[in-house]
PDB file of C-alpha atoms in Angstrom:
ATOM      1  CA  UNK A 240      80.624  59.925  76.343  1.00 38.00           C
ATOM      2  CA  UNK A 241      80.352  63.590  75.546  1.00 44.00           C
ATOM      3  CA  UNK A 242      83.158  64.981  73.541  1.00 46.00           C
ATOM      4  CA  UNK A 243      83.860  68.670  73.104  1.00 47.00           C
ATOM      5  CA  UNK A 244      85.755  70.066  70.547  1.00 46.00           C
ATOM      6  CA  UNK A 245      88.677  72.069  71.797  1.00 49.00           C
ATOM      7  CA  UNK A 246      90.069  73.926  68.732  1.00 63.00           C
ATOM      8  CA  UNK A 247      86.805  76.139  68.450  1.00 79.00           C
ATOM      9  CA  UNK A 248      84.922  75.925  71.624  1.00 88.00           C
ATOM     10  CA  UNK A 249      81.359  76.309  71.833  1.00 94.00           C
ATOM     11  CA  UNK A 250      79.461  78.815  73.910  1.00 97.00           C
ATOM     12  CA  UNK A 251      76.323  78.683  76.113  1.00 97.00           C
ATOM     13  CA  UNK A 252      74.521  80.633  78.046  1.00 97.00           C
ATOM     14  CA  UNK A 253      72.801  80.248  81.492  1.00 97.00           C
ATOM     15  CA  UNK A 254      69.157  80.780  82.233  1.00 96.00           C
ATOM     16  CA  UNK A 255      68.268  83.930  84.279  1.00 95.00           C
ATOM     17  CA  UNK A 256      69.212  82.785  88.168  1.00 93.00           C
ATOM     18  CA  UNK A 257      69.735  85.218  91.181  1.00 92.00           C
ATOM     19  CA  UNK A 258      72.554  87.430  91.636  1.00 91.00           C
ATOM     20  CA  UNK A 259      74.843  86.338  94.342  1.00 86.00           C
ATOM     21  CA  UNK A 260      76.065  90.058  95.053  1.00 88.00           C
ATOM     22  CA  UNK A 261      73.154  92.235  94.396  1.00 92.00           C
ATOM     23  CA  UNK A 262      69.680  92.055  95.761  1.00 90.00           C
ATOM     24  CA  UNK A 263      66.832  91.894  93.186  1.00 91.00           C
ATOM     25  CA  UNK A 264      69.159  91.788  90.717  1.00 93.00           C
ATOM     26  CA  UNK A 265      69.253  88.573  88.163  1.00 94.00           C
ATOM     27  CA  UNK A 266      72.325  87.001  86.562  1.00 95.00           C
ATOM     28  CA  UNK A 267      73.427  85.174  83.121  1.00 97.00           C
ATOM     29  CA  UNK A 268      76.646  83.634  82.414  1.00 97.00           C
ATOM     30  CA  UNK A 269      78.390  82.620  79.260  1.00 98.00           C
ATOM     31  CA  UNK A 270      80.781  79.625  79.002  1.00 97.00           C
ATOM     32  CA  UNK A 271      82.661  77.054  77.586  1.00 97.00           C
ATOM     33  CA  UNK A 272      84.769  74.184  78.859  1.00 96.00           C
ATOM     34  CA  UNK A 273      88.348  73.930  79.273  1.00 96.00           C
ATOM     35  CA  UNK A 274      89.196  70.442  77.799  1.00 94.00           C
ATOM     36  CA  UNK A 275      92.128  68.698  76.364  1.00 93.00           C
ATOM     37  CA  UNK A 276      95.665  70.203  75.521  1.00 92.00           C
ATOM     38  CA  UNK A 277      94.452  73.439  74.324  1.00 93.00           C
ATOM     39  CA  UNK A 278      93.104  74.020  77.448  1.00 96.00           C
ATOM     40  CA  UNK A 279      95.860  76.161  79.201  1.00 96.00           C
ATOM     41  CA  UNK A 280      96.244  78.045  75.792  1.00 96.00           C
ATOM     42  CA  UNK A 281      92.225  78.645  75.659  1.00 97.00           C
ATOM     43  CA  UNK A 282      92.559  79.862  79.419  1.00 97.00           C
ATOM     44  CA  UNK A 283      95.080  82.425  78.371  1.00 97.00           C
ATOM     45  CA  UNK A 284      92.926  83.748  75.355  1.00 97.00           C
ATOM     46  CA  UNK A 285      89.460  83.956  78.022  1.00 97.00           C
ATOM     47  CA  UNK A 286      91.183  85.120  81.443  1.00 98.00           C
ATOM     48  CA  UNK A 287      92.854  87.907  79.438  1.00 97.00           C
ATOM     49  CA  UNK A 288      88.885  88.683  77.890  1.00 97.00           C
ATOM     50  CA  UNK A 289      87.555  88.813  81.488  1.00 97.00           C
ATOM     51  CA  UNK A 290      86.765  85.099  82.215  1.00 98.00           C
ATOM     52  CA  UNK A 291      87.178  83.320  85.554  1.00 97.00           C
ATOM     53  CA  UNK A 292      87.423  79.833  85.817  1.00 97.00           C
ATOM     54  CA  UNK A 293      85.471  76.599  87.908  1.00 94.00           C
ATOM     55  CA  UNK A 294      86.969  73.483  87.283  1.00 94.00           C
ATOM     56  CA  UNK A 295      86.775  72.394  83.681  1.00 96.00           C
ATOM     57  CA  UNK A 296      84.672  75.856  82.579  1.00 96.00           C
ATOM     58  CA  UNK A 297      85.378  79.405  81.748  1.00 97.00           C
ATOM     59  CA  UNK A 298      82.658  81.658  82.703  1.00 97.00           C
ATOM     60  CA  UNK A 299      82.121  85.359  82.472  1.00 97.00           C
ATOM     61  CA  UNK A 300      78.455  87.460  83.201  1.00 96.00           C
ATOM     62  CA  UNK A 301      76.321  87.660  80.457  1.00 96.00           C
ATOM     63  CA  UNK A 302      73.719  90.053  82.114  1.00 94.00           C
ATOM     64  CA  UNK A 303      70.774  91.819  79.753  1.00 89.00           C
ATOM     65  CA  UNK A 304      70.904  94.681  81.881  1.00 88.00           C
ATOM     66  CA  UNK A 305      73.801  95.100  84.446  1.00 93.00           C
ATOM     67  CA  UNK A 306      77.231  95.612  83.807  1.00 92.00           C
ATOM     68  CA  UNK A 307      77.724  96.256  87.337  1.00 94.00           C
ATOM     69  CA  UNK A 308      81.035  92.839  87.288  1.00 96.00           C
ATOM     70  CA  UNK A 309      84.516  94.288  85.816  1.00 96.00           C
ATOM     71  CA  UNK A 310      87.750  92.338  85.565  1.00 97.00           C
ATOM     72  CA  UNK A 311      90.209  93.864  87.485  1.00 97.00           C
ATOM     73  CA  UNK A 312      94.235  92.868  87.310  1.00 98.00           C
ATOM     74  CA  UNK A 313      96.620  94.211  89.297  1.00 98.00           C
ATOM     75  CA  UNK A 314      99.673  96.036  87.211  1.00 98.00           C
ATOM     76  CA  UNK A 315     102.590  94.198  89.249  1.00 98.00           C
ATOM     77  CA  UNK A 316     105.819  96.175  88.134  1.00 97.00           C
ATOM     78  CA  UNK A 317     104.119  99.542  89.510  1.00 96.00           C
ATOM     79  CA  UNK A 318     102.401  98.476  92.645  1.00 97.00           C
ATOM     80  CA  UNK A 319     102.245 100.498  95.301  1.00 96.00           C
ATOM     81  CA  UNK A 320     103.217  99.549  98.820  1.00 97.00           C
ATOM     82  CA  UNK A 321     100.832 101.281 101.157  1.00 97.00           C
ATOM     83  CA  UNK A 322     101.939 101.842 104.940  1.00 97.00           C
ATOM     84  CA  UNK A 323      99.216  99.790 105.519  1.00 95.00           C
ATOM     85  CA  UNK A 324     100.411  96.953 103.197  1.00 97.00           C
ATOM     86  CA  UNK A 325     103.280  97.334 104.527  1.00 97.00           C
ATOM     87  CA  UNK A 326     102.235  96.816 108.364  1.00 95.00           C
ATOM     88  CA  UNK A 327     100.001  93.883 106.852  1.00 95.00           C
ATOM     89  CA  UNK A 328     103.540  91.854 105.134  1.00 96.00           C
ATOM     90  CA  UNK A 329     104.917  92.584 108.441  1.00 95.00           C
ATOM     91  CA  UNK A 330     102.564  91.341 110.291  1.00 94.00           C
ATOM     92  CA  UNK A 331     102.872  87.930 108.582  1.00 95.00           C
ATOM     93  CA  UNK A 332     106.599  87.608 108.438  1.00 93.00           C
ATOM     94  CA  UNK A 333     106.194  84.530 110.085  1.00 94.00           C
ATOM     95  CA  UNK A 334     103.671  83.034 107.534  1.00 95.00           C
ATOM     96  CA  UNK A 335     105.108  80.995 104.455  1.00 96.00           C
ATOM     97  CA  UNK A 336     103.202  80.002 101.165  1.00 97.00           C
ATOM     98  CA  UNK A 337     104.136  76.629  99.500  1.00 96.00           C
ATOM     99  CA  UNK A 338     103.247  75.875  96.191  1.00 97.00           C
ATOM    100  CA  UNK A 339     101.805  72.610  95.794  1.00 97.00           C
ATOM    101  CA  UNK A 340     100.482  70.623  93.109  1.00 97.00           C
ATOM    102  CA  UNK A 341      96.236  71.044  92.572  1.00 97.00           C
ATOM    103  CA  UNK A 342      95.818  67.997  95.112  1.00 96.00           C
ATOM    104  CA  UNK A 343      92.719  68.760  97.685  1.00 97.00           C
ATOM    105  CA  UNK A 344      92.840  67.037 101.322  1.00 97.00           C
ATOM    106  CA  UNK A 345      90.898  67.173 104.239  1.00 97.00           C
ATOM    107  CA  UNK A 346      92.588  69.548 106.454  1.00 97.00           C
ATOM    108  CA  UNK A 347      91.766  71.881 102.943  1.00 98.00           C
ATOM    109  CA  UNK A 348      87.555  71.083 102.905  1.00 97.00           C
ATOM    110  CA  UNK A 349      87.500  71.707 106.800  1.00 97.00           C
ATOM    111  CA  UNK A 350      89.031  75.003 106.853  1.00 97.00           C
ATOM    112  CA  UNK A 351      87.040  75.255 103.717  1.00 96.00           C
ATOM    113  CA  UNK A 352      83.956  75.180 105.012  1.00 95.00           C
ATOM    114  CA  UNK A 353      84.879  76.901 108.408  1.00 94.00           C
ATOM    115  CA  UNK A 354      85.184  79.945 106.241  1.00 93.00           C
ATOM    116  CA  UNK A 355      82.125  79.100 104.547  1.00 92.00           C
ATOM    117  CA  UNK A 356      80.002  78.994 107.382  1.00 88.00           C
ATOM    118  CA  UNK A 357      81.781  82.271 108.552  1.00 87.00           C
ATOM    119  CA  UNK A 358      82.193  84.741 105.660  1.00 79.00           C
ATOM    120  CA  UNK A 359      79.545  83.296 103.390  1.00 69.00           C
ATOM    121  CA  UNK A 360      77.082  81.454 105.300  1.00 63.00           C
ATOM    122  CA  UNK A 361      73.961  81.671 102.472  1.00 63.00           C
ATOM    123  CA  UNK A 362      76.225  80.830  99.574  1.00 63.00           C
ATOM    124  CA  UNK A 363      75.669  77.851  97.460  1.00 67.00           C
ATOM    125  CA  UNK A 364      79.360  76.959  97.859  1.00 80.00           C
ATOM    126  CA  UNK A 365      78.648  75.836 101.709  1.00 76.00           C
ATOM    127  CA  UNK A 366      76.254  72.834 100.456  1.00 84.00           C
ATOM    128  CA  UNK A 367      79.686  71.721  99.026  1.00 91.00           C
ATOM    129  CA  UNK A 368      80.809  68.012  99.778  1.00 94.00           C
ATOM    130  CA  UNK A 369      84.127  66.858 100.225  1.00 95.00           C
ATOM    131  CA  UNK A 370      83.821  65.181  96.417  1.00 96.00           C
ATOM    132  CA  UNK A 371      82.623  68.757  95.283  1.00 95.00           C
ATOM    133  CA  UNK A 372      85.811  70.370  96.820  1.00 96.00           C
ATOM    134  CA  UNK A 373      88.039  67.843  95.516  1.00 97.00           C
ATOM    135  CA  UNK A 374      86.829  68.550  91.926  1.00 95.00           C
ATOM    136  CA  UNK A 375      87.111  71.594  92.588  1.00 96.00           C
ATOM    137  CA  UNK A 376      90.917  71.676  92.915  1.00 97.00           C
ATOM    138  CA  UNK A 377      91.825  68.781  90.706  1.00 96.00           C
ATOM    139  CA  UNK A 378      89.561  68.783  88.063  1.00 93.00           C
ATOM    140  CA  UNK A 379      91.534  70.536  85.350  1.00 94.00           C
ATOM    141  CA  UNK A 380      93.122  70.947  81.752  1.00 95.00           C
ATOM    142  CA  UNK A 381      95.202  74.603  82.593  1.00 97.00           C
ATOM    143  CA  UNK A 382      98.345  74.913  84.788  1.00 97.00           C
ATOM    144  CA  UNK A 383      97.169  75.490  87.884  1.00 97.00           C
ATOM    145  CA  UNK A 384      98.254  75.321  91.993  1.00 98.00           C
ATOM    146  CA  UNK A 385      97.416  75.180  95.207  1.00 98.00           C
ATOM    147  CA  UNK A 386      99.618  77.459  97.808  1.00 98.00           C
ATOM    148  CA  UNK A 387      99.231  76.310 101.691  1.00 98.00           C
ATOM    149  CA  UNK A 388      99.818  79.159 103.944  1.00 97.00           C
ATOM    150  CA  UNK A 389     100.932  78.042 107.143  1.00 96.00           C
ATOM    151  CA  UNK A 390     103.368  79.223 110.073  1.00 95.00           C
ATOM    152  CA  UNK A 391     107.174  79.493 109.351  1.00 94.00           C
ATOM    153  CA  UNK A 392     108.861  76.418 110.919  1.00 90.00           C
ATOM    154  CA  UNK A 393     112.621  75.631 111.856  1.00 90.00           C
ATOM    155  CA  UNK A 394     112.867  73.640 108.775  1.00 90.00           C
ATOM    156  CA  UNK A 395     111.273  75.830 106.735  1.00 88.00           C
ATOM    157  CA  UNK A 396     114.663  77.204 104.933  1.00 85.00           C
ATOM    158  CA  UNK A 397     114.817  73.936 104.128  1.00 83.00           C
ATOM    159  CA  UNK A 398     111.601  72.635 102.632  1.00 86.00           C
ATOM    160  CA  UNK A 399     110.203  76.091 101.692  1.00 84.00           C
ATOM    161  CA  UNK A 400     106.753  75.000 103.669  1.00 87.00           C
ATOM    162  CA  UNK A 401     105.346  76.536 107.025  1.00 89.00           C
ATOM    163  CA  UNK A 402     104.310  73.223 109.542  1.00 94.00           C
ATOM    164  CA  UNK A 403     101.683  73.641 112.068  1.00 93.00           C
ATOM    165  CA  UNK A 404      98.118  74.124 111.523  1.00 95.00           C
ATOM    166  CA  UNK A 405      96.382  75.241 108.081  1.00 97.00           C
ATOM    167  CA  UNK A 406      95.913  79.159 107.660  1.00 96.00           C
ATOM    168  CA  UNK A 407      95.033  79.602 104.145  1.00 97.00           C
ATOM    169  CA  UNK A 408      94.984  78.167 100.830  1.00 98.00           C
ATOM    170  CA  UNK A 409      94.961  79.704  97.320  1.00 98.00           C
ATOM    171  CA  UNK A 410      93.816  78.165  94.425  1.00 98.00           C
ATOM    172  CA  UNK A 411      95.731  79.891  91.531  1.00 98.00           C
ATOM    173  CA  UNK A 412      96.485  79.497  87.810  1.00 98.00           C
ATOM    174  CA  UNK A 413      99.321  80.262  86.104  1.00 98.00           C
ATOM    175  CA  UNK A 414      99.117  82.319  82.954  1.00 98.00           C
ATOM    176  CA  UNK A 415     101.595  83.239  80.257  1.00 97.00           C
ATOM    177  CA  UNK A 416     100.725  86.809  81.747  1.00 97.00           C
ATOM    178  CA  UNK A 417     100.320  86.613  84.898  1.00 98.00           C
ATOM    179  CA  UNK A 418      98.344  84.892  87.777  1.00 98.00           C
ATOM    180  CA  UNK A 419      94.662  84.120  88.720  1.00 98.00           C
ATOM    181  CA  UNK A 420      93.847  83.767  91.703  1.00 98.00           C
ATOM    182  CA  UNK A 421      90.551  81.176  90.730  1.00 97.00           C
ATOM    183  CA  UNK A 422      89.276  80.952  94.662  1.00 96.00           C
ATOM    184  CA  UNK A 423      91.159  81.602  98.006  1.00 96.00           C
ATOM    185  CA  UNK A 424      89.776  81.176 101.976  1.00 96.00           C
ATOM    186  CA  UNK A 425      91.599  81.115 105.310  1.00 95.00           C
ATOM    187  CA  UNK A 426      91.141  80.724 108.872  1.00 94.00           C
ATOM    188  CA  UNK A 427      88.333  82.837 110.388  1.00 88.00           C
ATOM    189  CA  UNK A 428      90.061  83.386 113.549  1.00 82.00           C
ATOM    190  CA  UNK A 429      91.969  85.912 114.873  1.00 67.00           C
ATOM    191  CA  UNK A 430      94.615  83.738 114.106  1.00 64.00           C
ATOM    192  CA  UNK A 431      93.709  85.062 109.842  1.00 64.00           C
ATOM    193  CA  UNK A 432      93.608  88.549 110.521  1.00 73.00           C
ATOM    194  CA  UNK A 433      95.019  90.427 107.562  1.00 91.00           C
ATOM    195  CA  UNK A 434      95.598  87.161 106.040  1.00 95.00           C
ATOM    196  CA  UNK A 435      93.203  88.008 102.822  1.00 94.00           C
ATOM    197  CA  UNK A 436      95.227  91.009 101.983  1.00 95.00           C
ATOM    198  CA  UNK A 437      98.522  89.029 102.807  1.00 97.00           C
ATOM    199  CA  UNK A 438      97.798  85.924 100.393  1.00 97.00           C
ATOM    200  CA  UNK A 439      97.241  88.832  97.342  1.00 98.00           C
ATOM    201  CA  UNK A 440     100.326  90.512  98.463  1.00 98.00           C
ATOM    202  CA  UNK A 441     102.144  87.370  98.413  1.00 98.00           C
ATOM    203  CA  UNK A 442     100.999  86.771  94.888  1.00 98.00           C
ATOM    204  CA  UNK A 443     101.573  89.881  93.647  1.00 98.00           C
ATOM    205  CA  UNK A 444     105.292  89.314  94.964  1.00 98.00           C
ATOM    206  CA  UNK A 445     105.655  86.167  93.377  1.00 98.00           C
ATOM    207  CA  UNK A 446     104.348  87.187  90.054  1.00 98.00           C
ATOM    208  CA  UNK A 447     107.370  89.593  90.734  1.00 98.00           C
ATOM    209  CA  UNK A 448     109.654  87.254  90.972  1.00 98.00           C
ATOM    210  CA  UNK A 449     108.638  85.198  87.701  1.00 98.00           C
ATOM    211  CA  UNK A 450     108.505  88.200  85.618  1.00 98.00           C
ATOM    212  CA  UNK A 451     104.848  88.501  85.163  1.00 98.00           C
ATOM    213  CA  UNK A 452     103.134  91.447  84.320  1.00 98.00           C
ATOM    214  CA  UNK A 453     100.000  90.853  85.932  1.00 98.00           C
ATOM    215  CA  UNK A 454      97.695  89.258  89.086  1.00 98.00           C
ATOM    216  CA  UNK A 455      93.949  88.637  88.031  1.00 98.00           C
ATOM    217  CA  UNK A 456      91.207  89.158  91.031  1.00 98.00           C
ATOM    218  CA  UNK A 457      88.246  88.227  89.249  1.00 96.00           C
ATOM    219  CA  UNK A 458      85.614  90.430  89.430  1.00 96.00           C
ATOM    220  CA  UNK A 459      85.041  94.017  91.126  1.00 95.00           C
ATOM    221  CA  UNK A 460      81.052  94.459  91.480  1.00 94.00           C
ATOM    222  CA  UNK A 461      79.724  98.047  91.749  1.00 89.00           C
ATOM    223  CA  UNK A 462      77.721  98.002  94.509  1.00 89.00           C
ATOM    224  CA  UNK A 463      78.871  94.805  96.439  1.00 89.00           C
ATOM    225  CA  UNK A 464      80.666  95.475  99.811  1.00 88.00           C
ATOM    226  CA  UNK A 465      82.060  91.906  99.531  1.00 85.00           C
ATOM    227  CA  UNK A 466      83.941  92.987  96.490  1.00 89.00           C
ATOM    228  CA  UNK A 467      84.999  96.609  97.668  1.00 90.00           C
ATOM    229  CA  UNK A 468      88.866  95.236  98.949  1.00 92.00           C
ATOM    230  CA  UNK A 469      89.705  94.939  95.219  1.00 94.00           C
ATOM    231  CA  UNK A 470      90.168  98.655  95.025  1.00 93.00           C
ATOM    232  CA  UNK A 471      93.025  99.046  97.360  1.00 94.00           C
ATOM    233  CA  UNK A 472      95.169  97.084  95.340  1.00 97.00           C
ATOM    234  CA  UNK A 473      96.540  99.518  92.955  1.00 96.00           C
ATOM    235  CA  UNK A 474      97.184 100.362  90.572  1.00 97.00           C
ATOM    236  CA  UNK A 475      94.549  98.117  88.647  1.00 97.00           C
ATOM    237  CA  UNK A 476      93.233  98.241  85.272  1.00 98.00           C
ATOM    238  CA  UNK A 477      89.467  97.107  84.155  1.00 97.00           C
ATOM    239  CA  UNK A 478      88.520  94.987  81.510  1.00 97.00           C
ATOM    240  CA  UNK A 479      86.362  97.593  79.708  1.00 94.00           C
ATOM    241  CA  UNK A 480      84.475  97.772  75.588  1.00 91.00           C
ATOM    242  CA  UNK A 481      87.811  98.793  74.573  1.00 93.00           C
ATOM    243  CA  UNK A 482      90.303  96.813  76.212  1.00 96.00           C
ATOM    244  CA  UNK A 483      91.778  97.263  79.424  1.00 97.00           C
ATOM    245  CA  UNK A 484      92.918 100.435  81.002  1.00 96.00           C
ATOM    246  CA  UNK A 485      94.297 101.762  83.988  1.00 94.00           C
ATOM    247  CA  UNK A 486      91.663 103.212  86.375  1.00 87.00           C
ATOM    248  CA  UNK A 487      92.532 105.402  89.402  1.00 68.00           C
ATOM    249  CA  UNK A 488      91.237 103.671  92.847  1.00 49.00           C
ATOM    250  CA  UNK A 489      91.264 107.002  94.457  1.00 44.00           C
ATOM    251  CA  UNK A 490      89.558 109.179  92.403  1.00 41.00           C
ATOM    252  CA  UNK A 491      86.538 106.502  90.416  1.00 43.00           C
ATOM    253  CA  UNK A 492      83.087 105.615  91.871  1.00 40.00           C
ATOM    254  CA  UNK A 493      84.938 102.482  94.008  1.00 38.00           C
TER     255      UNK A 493
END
């Protein structure tokens, strides 16, 4: 069996592949895997230098001549409600987030690949079995979650779950810093309107409440209308040569 050392991980890059949010456009990754009890530590260190994570690896672009990807947190202690934020958290008063230990199930993979096959029908991800999405969730070193968004119930100030039928689900690490939200999808029905922005809110809330400073999106790509929402949430600060700083949504090229 393969061993990997986990006090000084190695690196390795990707061969040249096709960008999955720009046309023409060719992608290279960096990465390392996220083994043994280190791991949550090492996921720390690499989220906070603009890595994301897939299962047991930590990736971030590696591209000879784009820079279009940029780590973007949200800045949690100064975010700013919108009216139309607002309107959204009201409109799902009567949805409820329980956090759950990284187990996948069934009802997850089928309203997994509903939104697949509906936001992201020419994506590798929808070739996905149910063995791929299980590893997907539970194949981990780092602290991580899974948070089931369903419809409040009339036992729900009891158990702190919704009951009914599976809205949403949010795969999510925790981080001495803040959260990440690794990979999220919900229903594709009217039934999920608003429910994208709603699950960020939600963890931007609950990063609130356990006195973190910050919620991780991943990557903002200039250029890519799938990646555009990221800009509303503000304000937000980009992983850039020098560090992070705080850019201004309203006024940058987003």
């Amino acid at each position: 069996m393969t061993r990997h050392p986990t006090d000084h991980p190695q690196f390795y890059l990707t061969a040249p592949a096709p960008c999955p949010y720009l046309d023409g456009r060719q992608e290279r990754k960096v990465f390392t895997h996220l083994i043994g009890h280190h791991a949550p530590a090492l996921n720390d260190v690499l989220t906070q230098g603009g890595f994301r994570r897939s299962q047991n690896i930590a990736y971030r672009p590696a591209c000879e001549n784009c820079r279009a990807c940029v780590s973007v947190r949200v800045r949690v202690a100064d975010f700013e409600w919108t009216k139309s934020f607002k309107r959204q958290w009201k409109r799902c008063e009567d949805i409820v987030g329980a956090r759950l230990p990284p187990s996948p199930s069934a009802e997850q993979y089928d309203l997994f690949k509903d939104y697949l096959y509906s936001r992201h029908e020419n994506g590798g991800m929808t070739e996905m079995s149910i063995l791929d999405y299980a590893m997907m969730v539970e194949d981990t070193h780092v602290e991580t979650m899974v948070i089931e968004y369903r419809r409040r119930g009339p036992d729900t100030f009891l158990t702190g779950a919704g009951e009914g039928p599976l809205l949403g689900v949010a795969l999510t690490d925790q981080l001495a810093d803040g959260l990440s939200m690794v990979y999220s999808y919900y229903t594709p029905d009217s039934a999920g309107a608003g429910l994208g922005t709603y699950m960020i809110l939600d963890h931007i809330e609950r990063a609130r409440r356990m006195n973190l400073p910050y919620v991780y999106l991943g990557y903002w790509v200039d250029g890519s209308p799938k990646m555009a929402y990221k800009a509303r949430f503000r304000p937000q600060e980009h992983l850039g040569p020098d560090g992070w700083s705080e850019i201004d949504a309203r006024t940058s090229a987003m």
